[in-house]
């Protein structure tokens, strides 16, 4: 049987490809377990500096695998506790950038899995559907949190309540995703973004993820204090010294991505 998740490494980029194309990469227990171990490895491996998540075939991910057997009194909360919530938390807490390349249909938790990444780039043939209402559920995997923040309340409620699909172009115009590109350009563009991020100062990217996440609950005062604290740590990193030196010497910087000997990690 084919592996449900393909794992490849290109330089400092770890590429994860959801690989159940006959089910539009719907998430079953096997795929969830593979994702959990892939992210655990990425957390451990210092050489991995950026992650690219995509899907095999014509779909990105059609959400939960609806062919999984449920008993007469199913506990969906248990499956969310076991698989979806740890995955979303793990992606948000990962101190490395994650790019999601949405290659085709994204539905249900498949959309929200993409939105848990730091940036989403989509092929123009891709679509985004909060399909949950069609089967009597609410958006999960962070959907009720991501959607209003990215789109505003009106569009978030419209997408969730109507369950209509939007195109990648519409998703880009509405600010749900970073960019929409021609189908053939998707993987080259996504890989170029991931390689670019992998060469950027890793500590600064980790601190940025932390600051943006904290901004969703912090007031301005607390956020200003957090920015000061993070900047204090970053000012002591070799990457800051190299960035300033390279600027003065009018040459491209060579970032090592190491933390300062005396400081902890930004995350
Ligand atoms: O359960 C829990 O743990 C709780 C968590 C819930 C999270 C959720 O994500 S709930 C929402 C689940 N997802 C959906 O409701 C979407 C279901 N799929 C669709 O509505 C449609 O397939 C799409 C709109 C995504 C795409 O339509 P289309 O016409 O392009 O493709 P298709 O023909 O419907 O699908 C192609 C094949 O993939 C087909 O198999 P077949 O008939 O060729 O053998 C179809 O059954 C299969 N497939 C699509 N989605 C799923 C799926 N198989 C299992 N689970 C799926 N979600």
mmCIF file of C-alpha atoms and ligand atoms in Angstrom:
data_model
loop_
_atom_site.group_PDB
_atom_site.id
_atom_site.type_symbol
_atom_site.label_atom_id
_atom_site.label_comp_id
_atom_site.label_asym_id
_atom_site.label_seq_id
_atom_site.Cartn_x
_atom_site.Cartn_y
_atom_site.Cartn_z
ATOM 1 C CA UNK A 1 0.000 0.000 0.000
ATOM 2 C CA UNK A 2 1.276 3.493 -0.825
ATOM 3 C CA UNK A 3 2.523 5.681 2.011
ATOM 4 C CA UNK A 4 -0.244 8.137 3.025
ATOM 5 C CA UNK A 5 2.346 10.922 3.362
ATOM 6 C CA UNK A 6 5.386 11.398 1.147
ATOM 7 C CA UNK A 7 8.335 13.015 2.888
ATOM 8 C CA UNK A 8 11.194 14.548 0.894
ATOM 9 C CA UNK A 9 14.019 16.911 1.685
ATOM 10 C CA UNK A 10 15.375 19.500 -0.757
ATOM 11 C CA UNK A 11 18.248 21.364 0.870
ATOM 12 C CA UNK A 12 16.817 22.862 4.052
ATOM 13 C CA UNK A 13 13.180 22.426 2.924
ATOM 14 C CA UNK A 14 11.085 19.464 4.090
ATOM 15 C CA UNK A 15 8.324 18.671 1.593
ATOM 16 C CA UNK A 16 5.257 16.818 2.881
ATOM 17 C CA UNK A 17 2.817 15.514 0.259
ATOM 18 C CA UNK A 18 -0.570 14.161 1.350
ATOM 19 C CA UNK A 19 -0.801 10.981 -0.679
ATOM 20 C CA UNK A 20 -4.289 9.475 -0.800
ATOM 21 C CA UNK A 21 -5.219 10.909 -4.213
ATOM 22 C CA UNK A 22 -8.086 8.437 -4.800
ATOM 23 C CA UNK A 23 -9.818 10.015 -1.740
ATOM 24 C CA UNK A 24 -8.716 13.565 -2.563
ATOM 25 C CA UNK A 25 -6.211 13.150 0.299
ATOM 26 C CA UNK A 26 -8.960 12.903 2.926
ATOM 27 C CA UNK A 27 -7.564 12.591 6.432
ATOM 28 C CA UNK A 28 -7.844 9.164 8.028
ATOM 29 C CA UNK A 29 -6.038 7.896 11.123
ATOM 30 C CA UNK A 30 -3.040 6.661 9.099
ATOM 31 C CA UNK A 31 -2.495 10.033 7.417
ATOM 32 C CA UNK A 32 -2.930 11.862 10.737
ATOM 33 C CA UNK A 33 -0.332 9.616 12.373
ATOM 34 C CA UNK A 34 2.099 10.158 9.507
ATOM 35 C CA UNK A 35 1.634 13.924 9.747
ATOM 36 C CA UNK A 36 2.235 13.831 13.501
ATOM 37 C CA UNK A 37 5.521 11.931 13.113
ATOM 38 C CA UNK A 38 6.630 14.099 10.183
ATOM 39 C CA UNK A 39 6.117 17.287 12.222
ATOM 40 C CA UNK A 40 7.807 15.733 15.272
ATOM 41 C CA UNK A 41 10.872 15.033 13.090
ATOM 42 C CA UNK A 42 10.813 18.588 11.708
ATOM 43 C CA UNK A 43 10.752 19.948 15.279
ATOM 44 C CA UNK A 44 13.870 17.901 16.130
ATOM 45 C CA UNK A 45 15.925 18.445 12.981
ATOM 46 C CA UNK A 46 17.800 21.725 13.075
ATOM 47 C CA UNK A 47 18.816 21.370 9.427
ATOM 48 C CA UNK A 48 15.158 21.695 8.346
ATOM 49 C CA UNK A 49 14.473 25.421 8.045
ATOM 50 C CA UNK A 50 11.145 25.515 6.167
ATOM 51 C CA UNK A 51 8.241 23.194 5.423
ATOM 52 C CA UNK A 52 6.222 22.844 2.226
ATOM 53 C CA UNK A 53 2.899 21.009 2.543
ATOM 54 C CA UNK A 54 0.963 19.942 -0.557
ATOM 55 C CA UNK A 55 -1.239 17.173 -1.945
ATOM 56 C CA UNK A 56 -0.852 14.486 -4.616
ATOM 57 C CA UNK A 57 -3.307 14.285 -7.500
ATOM 58 C CA UNK A 58 -6.177 16.653 -8.279
ATOM 59 C CA UNK A 59 -7.065 17.464 -4.678
ATOM 60 C CA UNK A 60 -5.234 19.074 -1.819
ATOM 61 C CA UNK A 61 -7.342 17.587 0.992
ATOM 62 C CA UNK A 62 -11.083 16.835 1.262
ATOM 63 C CA UNK A 63 -11.113 16.994 5.071
ATOM 64 C CA UNK A 64 -12.023 14.074 7.281
ATOM 65 C CA UNK A 65 -12.287 10.722 5.523
ATOM 66 C CA UNK A 66 -16.047 10.195 5.464
ATOM 67 C CA UNK A 67 -15.681 6.513 4.604
ATOM 68 C CA UNK A 68 -14.275 5.813 8.078
ATOM 69 C CA UNK A 69 -16.662 3.689 10.134
ATOM 70 C CA UNK A 70 -18.561 5.440 12.910
ATOM 71 C CA UNK A 71 -20.601 3.612 15.515
ATOM 72 C CA UNK A 72 -24.197 4.552 16.350
ATOM 73 C CA UNK A 73 -23.031 7.130 18.928
ATOM 74 C CA UNK A 74 -19.870 8.595 17.353
ATOM 75 C CA UNK A 75 -17.616 10.852 19.436
ATOM 76 C CA UNK A 76 -16.170 13.287 16.901
ATOM 77 C CA UNK A 77 -14.730 15.280 19.800
ATOM 78 C CA UNK A 78 -12.420 12.376 20.586
ATOM 79 C CA UNK A 79 -11.102 12.285 17.028
ATOM 80 C CA UNK A 80 -10.591 16.061 17.111
ATOM 81 C CA UNK A 81 -8.714 15.761 20.417
ATOM 82 C CA UNK A 82 -6.580 12.918 19.130
ATOM 83 C CA UNK A 83 -5.721 14.221 15.674
ATOM 84 C CA UNK A 84 -6.931 17.623 14.452
ATOM 85 C CA UNK A 85 -6.232 19.844 17.443
ATOM 86 C CA UNK A 86 -2.706 18.539 18.111
ATOM 87 C CA UNK A 87 -1.883 18.959 14.402
ATOM 88 C CA UNK A 88 -3.085 22.564 14.220
ATOM 89 C CA UNK A 89 -1.393 23.445 17.526
ATOM 90 C CA UNK A 90 1.821 21.822 16.359
ATOM 91 C CA UNK A 91 1.839 23.731 13.063
ATOM 92 C CA UNK A 92 1.168 27.073 14.753
ATOM 93 C CA UNK A 93 3.811 26.433 17.433
ATOM 94 C CA UNK A 94 6.487 25.189 15.014
ATOM 95 C CA UNK A 95 9.282 27.780 15.107
ATOM 96 C CA UNK A 96 9.853 27.330 11.347
ATOM 97 C CA UNK A 97 7.825 28.703 8.447
ATOM 98 C CA UNK A 98 5.239 26.451 6.800
ATOM 99 C CA UNK A 99 4.047 27.097 3.250
ATOM 100 C CA UNK A 100 0.991 25.281 2.026
ATOM 101 C CA UNK A 101 0.703 24.758 -1.742
ATOM 102 C CA UNK A 102 -2.960 24.034 -2.434
ATOM 103 C CA UNK A 103 -2.872 22.096 -5.679
ATOM 104 C CA UNK A 104 -6.611 21.437 -6.088
ATOM 105 C CA UNK A 105 -9.800 20.921 -4.100
ATOM 106 C CA UNK A 106 -9.593 21.817 -0.433
ATOM 107 C CA UNK A 107 -12.705 20.997 1.600
ATOM 108 C CA UNK A 108 -13.709 20.822 5.254
ATOM 109 C CA UNK A 109 -10.738 20.391 7.563
ATOM 110 C CA UNK A 110 -8.568 20.347 4.419
ATOM 111 C CA UNK A 111 -9.096 24.100 4.060
ATOM 112 C CA UNK A 112 -8.361 24.751 7.708
ATOM 113 C CA UNK A 113 -5.261 22.569 7.620
ATOM 114 C CA UNK A 114 -3.992 24.868 4.845
ATOM 115 C CA UNK A 115 -4.899 27.964 6.875
ATOM 116 C CA UNK A 116 -2.855 26.674 9.821
ATOM 117 C CA UNK A 117 0.251 27.186 7.649
ATOM 118 C CA UNK A 118 2.026 30.544 7.654
ATOM 119 C CA UNK A 119 1.377 31.211 3.984
ATOM 120 C CA UNK A 120 -0.910 29.596 1.445
ATOM 121 C CA UNK A 121 -0.239 29.653 -2.273
ATOM 122 C CA UNK A 122 -2.820 28.011 -4.529
ATOM 123 C CA UNK A 123 -3.093 26.811 -8.108
ATOM 124 C CA UNK A 124 -5.725 28.718 -10.066
ATOM 125 C CA UNK A 125 -7.751 25.507 -10.485
ATOM 126 C CA UNK A 126 -7.917 25.010 -6.696
ATOM 127 C CA UNK A 127 -11.056 25.707 -4.676
ATOM 128 C CA UNK A 128 -11.846 26.217 -1.013
ATOM 129 C CA UNK A 129 -15.043 24.831 0.534
ATOM 130 C CA UNK A 130 -16.103 24.931 4.167
ATOM 131 C CA UNK A 131 -18.084 21.758 3.472
ATOM 132 C CA UNK A 132 -18.991 21.048 7.105
ATOM 133 C CA UNK A 133 -22.558 22.404 6.959
ATOM 134 C CA UNK A 134 -23.326 19.949 4.151
ATOM 135 C CA UNK A 135 -22.952 17.121 6.683
ATOM 136 C CA UNK A 136 -24.359 18.938 9.719
ATOM 137 C CA UNK A 137 -21.070 20.056 11.328
ATOM 138 C CA UNK A 138 -19.305 23.321 12.093
ATOM 139 C CA UNK A 139 -15.857 24.300 10.766
ATOM 140 C CA UNK A 140 -13.205 22.634 12.933
ATOM 141 C CA UNK A 141 -9.406 22.370 12.794
ATOM 142 C CA UNK A 142 -9.403 26.071 13.709
ATOM 143 C CA UNK A 143 -11.854 27.179 10.999
ATOM 144 C CA UNK A 144 -14.020 29.335 13.279
ATOM 145 C CA UNK A 145 -10.821 31.064 14.459
ATOM 146 C CA UNK A 146 -8.925 31.454 11.160
ATOM 147 C CA UNK A 147 -11.835 32.524 8.955
ATOM 148 C CA UNK A 148 -13.044 35.651 10.782
ATOM 149 C CA UNK A 149 -9.456 36.796 11.327
ATOM 150 C CA UNK A 150 -8.489 36.404 7.691
ATOM 151 C CA UNK A 151 -11.744 37.423 6.035
ATOM 152 C CA UNK A 152 -13.809 39.387 8.560
ATOM 153 C CA UNK A 153 -16.994 38.168 10.171
ATOM 154 C CA UNK A 154 -19.354 38.606 7.206
ATOM 155 C CA UNK A 155 -17.382 36.472 4.746
ATOM 156 C CA UNK A 156 -16.440 33.946 7.434
ATOM 157 C CA UNK A 157 -20.074 33.351 8.345
ATOM 158 C CA UNK A 158 -21.143 33.314 4.702
ATOM 159 C CA UNK A 159 -18.607 30.654 3.743
ATOM 160 C CA UNK A 160 -19.303 28.517 6.816
ATOM 161 C CA UNK A 161 -23.089 28.773 6.729
ATOM 162 C CA UNK A 162 -23.607 28.453 2.978
ATOM 163 C CA UNK A 163 -20.870 25.870 2.431
ATOM 164 C CA UNK A 164 -20.226 27.338 -1.037
ATOM 165 C CA UNK A 165 -16.913 26.861 -2.833
ATOM 166 C CA UNK A 166 -14.717 29.786 -3.718
ATOM 167 C CA UNK A 167 -12.006 29.757 -6.362
ATOM 168 C CA UNK A 168 -8.342 30.306 -5.614
ATOM 169 C CA UNK A 169 -8.568 33.708 -7.320
ATOM 170 C CA UNK A 170 -11.456 34.704 -5.044
ATOM 171 C CA UNK A 171 -9.592 33.361 -1.993
ATOM 172 C CA UNK A 172 -6.606 35.487 -2.951
ATOM 173 C CA UNK A 173 -8.731 38.585 -3.609
ATOM 174 C CA UNK A 174 -10.433 38.166 -0.213
ATOM 175 C CA UNK A 175 -7.143 37.725 1.646
ATOM 176 C CA UNK A 176 -7.726 34.098 2.644
ATOM 177 C CA UNK A 177 -4.435 33.122 0.981
ATOM 178 C CA UNK A 178 -1.168 34.787 -0.016
ATOM 179 C CA UNK A 179 -1.243 34.194 -3.787
ATOM 180 C CA UNK A 180 -2.907 32.338 -6.614
ATOM 181 C CA UNK A 181 -0.725 31.216 -9.537
ATOM 182 C CA UNK A 182 -1.129 29.291 -12.795
ATOM 183 C CA UNK A 183 -1.348 25.546 -12.154
ATOM 184 C CA UNK A 184 2.026 24.774 -13.757
ATOM 185 C CA UNK A 185 3.706 27.486 -11.686
ATOM 186 C CA UNK A 186 2.458 26.239 -8.303
ATOM 187 C CA UNK A 187 5.234 23.898 -7.187
ATOM 188 C CA UNK A 188 8.137 25.945 -8.613
ATOM 189 C CA UNK A 189 6.720 29.073 -6.931
ATOM 190 C CA UNK A 190 6.032 27.313 -3.626
ATOM 191 C CA UNK A 191 9.469 25.711 -3.558
ATOM 192 C CA UNK A 192 11.135 29.032 -4.384
ATOM 193 C CA UNK A 193 9.263 30.647 -1.463
ATOM 194 C CA UNK A 194 10.251 27.813 0.884
ATOM 195 C CA UNK A 195 13.910 28.001 -0.203
ATOM 196 C CA UNK A 196 13.891 31.760 0.237
ATOM 197 C CA UNK A 197 12.463 31.410 3.759
ATOM 198 C CA UNK A 198 14.958 28.646 4.583
ATOM 199 C CA UNK A 199 17.795 31.059 3.829
ATOM 200 C CA UNK A 200 16.351 33.868 5.954
ATOM 201 C CA UNK A 201 17.265 34.426 9.635
ATOM 202 C CA UNK A 202 15.595 31.472 11.373
ATOM 203 C CA UNK A 203 15.395 33.115 14.783
ATOM 204 C CA UNK A 204 13.614 36.135 13.341
ATOM 205 C CA UNK A 205 11.079 33.947 11.544
ATOM 206 C CA UNK A 206 10.421 31.977 14.741
ATOM 207 C CA UNK A 207 9.956 35.196 16.689
ATOM 208 C CA UNK A 208 7.624 36.558 13.996
ATOM 209 C CA UNK A 209 5.383 33.491 14.221
ATOM 210 C CA UNK A 210 5.256 33.926 17.963
ATOM 211 C CA UNK A 211 4.490 37.650 17.760
ATOM 212 C CA UNK A 212 1.746 37.292 15.143
ATOM 213 C CA UNK A 213 0.077 34.510 17.114
ATOM 214 C CA UNK A 214 0.271 36.517 20.347
ATOM 215 C CA UNK A 215 -1.238 39.573 18.606
ATOM 216 C CA UNK A 216 -4.574 37.768 18.348
ATOM 217 C CA UNK A 217 -5.043 37.963 22.119
ATOM 218 C CA UNK A 218 -2.693 40.781 23.190
ATOM 219 C CA UNK A 219 -3.677 44.422 23.474
ATOM 220 C CA UNK A 220 -1.325 46.994 21.885
ATOM 221 C CA UNK A 221 0.582 47.543 25.150
ATOM 222 C CA UNK A 222 1.330 43.868 25.662
ATOM 223 C CA UNK A 223 2.247 43.492 21.996
ATOM 224 C CA UNK A 224 4.673 46.433 22.145
ATOM 225 C CA UNK A 225 6.340 44.813 25.157
ATOM 226 C CA UNK A 226 6.558 41.467 23.386
ATOM 227 C CA UNK A 227 8.119 43.103 20.302
ATOM 228 C CA UNK A 228 10.701 44.773 22.545
ATOM 229 C CA UNK A 229 11.565 41.481 24.280
ATOM 230 C CA UNK A 230 11.866 39.545 21.042
ATOM 231 C CA UNK A 231 13.880 42.306 19.376
ATOM 232 C CA UNK A 232 16.232 42.352 22.364
ATOM 233 C CA UNK A 233 16.930 38.644 21.806
ATOM 234 C CA UNK A 234 17.240 39.035 18.051
ATOM 235 C CA UNK A 235 19.671 41.937 18.432
ATOM 236 C CA UNK A 236 22.058 39.475 20.081
ATOM 237 C CA UNK A 237 21.940 36.861 17.311
ATOM 238 C CA UNK A 238 24.763 36.312 14.803
ATOM 239 C CA UNK A 239 22.186 36.840 12.045
ATOM 240 C CA UNK A 240 21.556 40.431 13.134
ATOM 241 C CA UNK A 241 25.307 41.110 13.246
ATOM 242 C CA UNK A 242 25.705 39.536 9.799
ATOM 243 C CA UNK A 243 22.737 41.478 8.360
ATOM 244 C CA UNK A 244 24.169 44.810 9.501
ATOM 245 C CA UNK A 245 27.720 43.879 8.386
ATOM 246 C CA UNK A 246 26.470 42.786 4.960
ATOM 247 C CA UNK A 247 24.532 46.048 4.598
ATOM 248 C CA UNK A 248 27.657 48.096 5.376
ATOM 249 C CA UNK A 249 29.774 45.993 3.061
ATOM 250 C CA UNK A 250 27.150 46.231 0.281
ATOM 251 C CA UNK A 251 26.966 42.439 -0.183
ATOM 252 C CA UNK A 252 24.198 39.837 0.257
ATOM 253 C CA UNK A 253 23.987 38.519 3.835
ATOM 254 C CA UNK A 254 24.837 34.903 4.693
ATOM 255 C CA UNK A 255 22.535 33.954 7.545
ATOM 256 C CA UNK A 256 23.499 31.025 9.746
ATOM 257 C CA UNK A 257 20.232 30.963 11.659
ATOM 258 C CA UNK A 258 21.884 30.176 14.979
ATOM 259 C CA UNK A 259 20.705 31.652 18.253
ATOM 260 C CA UNK A 260 23.011 33.917 20.244
ATOM 261 C CA UNK A 261 25.218 31.948 22.668
ATOM 262 C CA UNK A 262 23.833 33.824 25.672
ATOM 263 C CA UNK A 263 20.189 33.970 24.634
ATOM 264 C CA UNK A 264 17.532 31.307 24.477
ATOM 265 C CA UNK A 265 15.561 30.512 21.349
ATOM 266 C CA UNK A 266 12.962 33.111 20.421
ATOM 267 C CA UNK A 267 10.312 30.486 20.907
HETATM 268 O O1 LIG B 1 -14.753 12.921 11.546
HETATM 269 C C1 LIG B 1 -14.060 13.579 12.326
HETATM 270 O O2 LIG B 1 -13.008 13.126 12.789
HETATM 271 C C2 LIG B 1 -14.478 14.988 12.661
HETATM 272 C C3 LIG B 1 -13.782 15.961 11.806
HETATM 273 C C4 LIG B 1 -14.365 16.511 10.724
HETATM 274 C C5 LIG B 1 -13.591 17.372 9.827
HETATM 275 C C6 LIG B 1 -14.130 17.492 8.412
HETATM 276 O O3 LIG B 1 -13.339 17.749 7.545
HETATM 277 S S1 LIG B 1 -15.773 17.299 8.098
HETATM 278 C C7 LIG B 1 -15.886 17.607 6.348
HETATM 279 C C8 LIG B 1 -15.499 16.388 5.554
HETATM 280 N N1 LIG B 1 -15.369 16.667 4.135
HETATM 281 C C9 LIG B 1 -16.403 16.829 3.317
HETATM 282 O O4 LIG B 1 -17.536 16.865 3.720
HETATM 283 C C10 LIG B 1 -16.079 16.930 1.843
HETATM 284 C C11 LIG B 1 -16.575 15.684 1.121
HETATM 285 N N2 LIG B 1 -16.226 15.741 -0.287
HETATM 286 C C12 LIG B 1 -16.913 16.479 -1.162
HETATM 287 O O5 LIG B 1 -17.851 17.184 -0.852
HETATM 288 C C13 LIG B 1 -16.449 16.418 -2.582
HETATM 289 O O6 LIG B 1 -15.716 15.228 -2.783
HETATM 290 C C14 LIG B 1 -15.571 17.617 -2.991
HETATM 291 C C15 LIG B 1 -16.433 18.886 -3.077
HETATM 292 C C16 LIG B 1 -14.430 17.831 -2.000
HETATM 293 C C17 LIG B 1 -14.941 17.358 -4.380
HETATM 294 O O7 LIG B 1 -15.941 16.979 -5.286
HETATM 295 P P1 LIG B 1 -15.525 16.326 -6.679
HETATM 296 O O8 LIG B 1 -16.779 16.167 -7.477
HETATM 297 O O9 LIG B 1 -14.421 17.102 -7.287
HETATM 298 O O10 LIG B 1 -14.903 14.888 -6.323
HETATM 299 P P2 LIG B 1 -15.690 13.579 -5.870
HETATM 300 O O11 LIG B 1 -16.055 12.783 -7.076
HETATM 301 O O12 LIG B 1 -16.760 13.923 -4.910
HETATM 302 O O13 LIG B 1 -14.517 12.839 -5.023
HETATM 303 C C18 LIG B 1 -13.526 12.050 -5.688
HETATM 304 C C19 LIG B 1 -13.324 10.792 -4.853
HETATM 305 O O14 LIG B 1 -12.842 11.199 -3.557
HETATM 306 C C20 LIG B 1 -14.649 10.068 -4.634
HETATM 307 O O15 LIG B 1 -14.356 8.692 -4.550
HETATM 308 P P3 LIG B 1 -14.940 7.692 -5.694
HETATM 309 O O16 LIG B 1 -16.423 7.877 -5.715
HETATM 310 O O17 LIG B 1 -14.266 8.143 -6.954
HETATM 311 O O18 LIG B 1 -14.510 6.328 -5.223
HETATM 312 C C21 LIG B 1 -15.065 10.558 -3.264
HETATM 313 O O19 LIG B 1 -15.905 9.672 -2.565
HETATM 314 C C22 LIG B 1 -13.730 10.675 -2.558
HETATM 315 N N3 LIG B 1 -13.801 11.651 -1.459
HETATM 316 C C23 LIG B 1 -13.984 12.975 -1.561
HETATM 317 N N4 LIG B 1 -14.036 13.522 -0.335
HETATM 318 C C24 LIG B 1 -13.880 12.515 0.527
HETATM 319 C C25 LIG B 1 -13.743 11.307 -0.176
HETATM 320 N N5 LIG B 1 -13.594 10.144 0.426
HETATM 321 C C26 LIG B 1 -13.581 10.145 1.789
HETATM 322 N N6 LIG B 1 -13.718 11.272 2.520
HETATM 323 C C27 LIG B 1 -13.853 12.457 1.947
HETATM 324 N N7 LIG B 1 -13.951 13.582 2.708
#
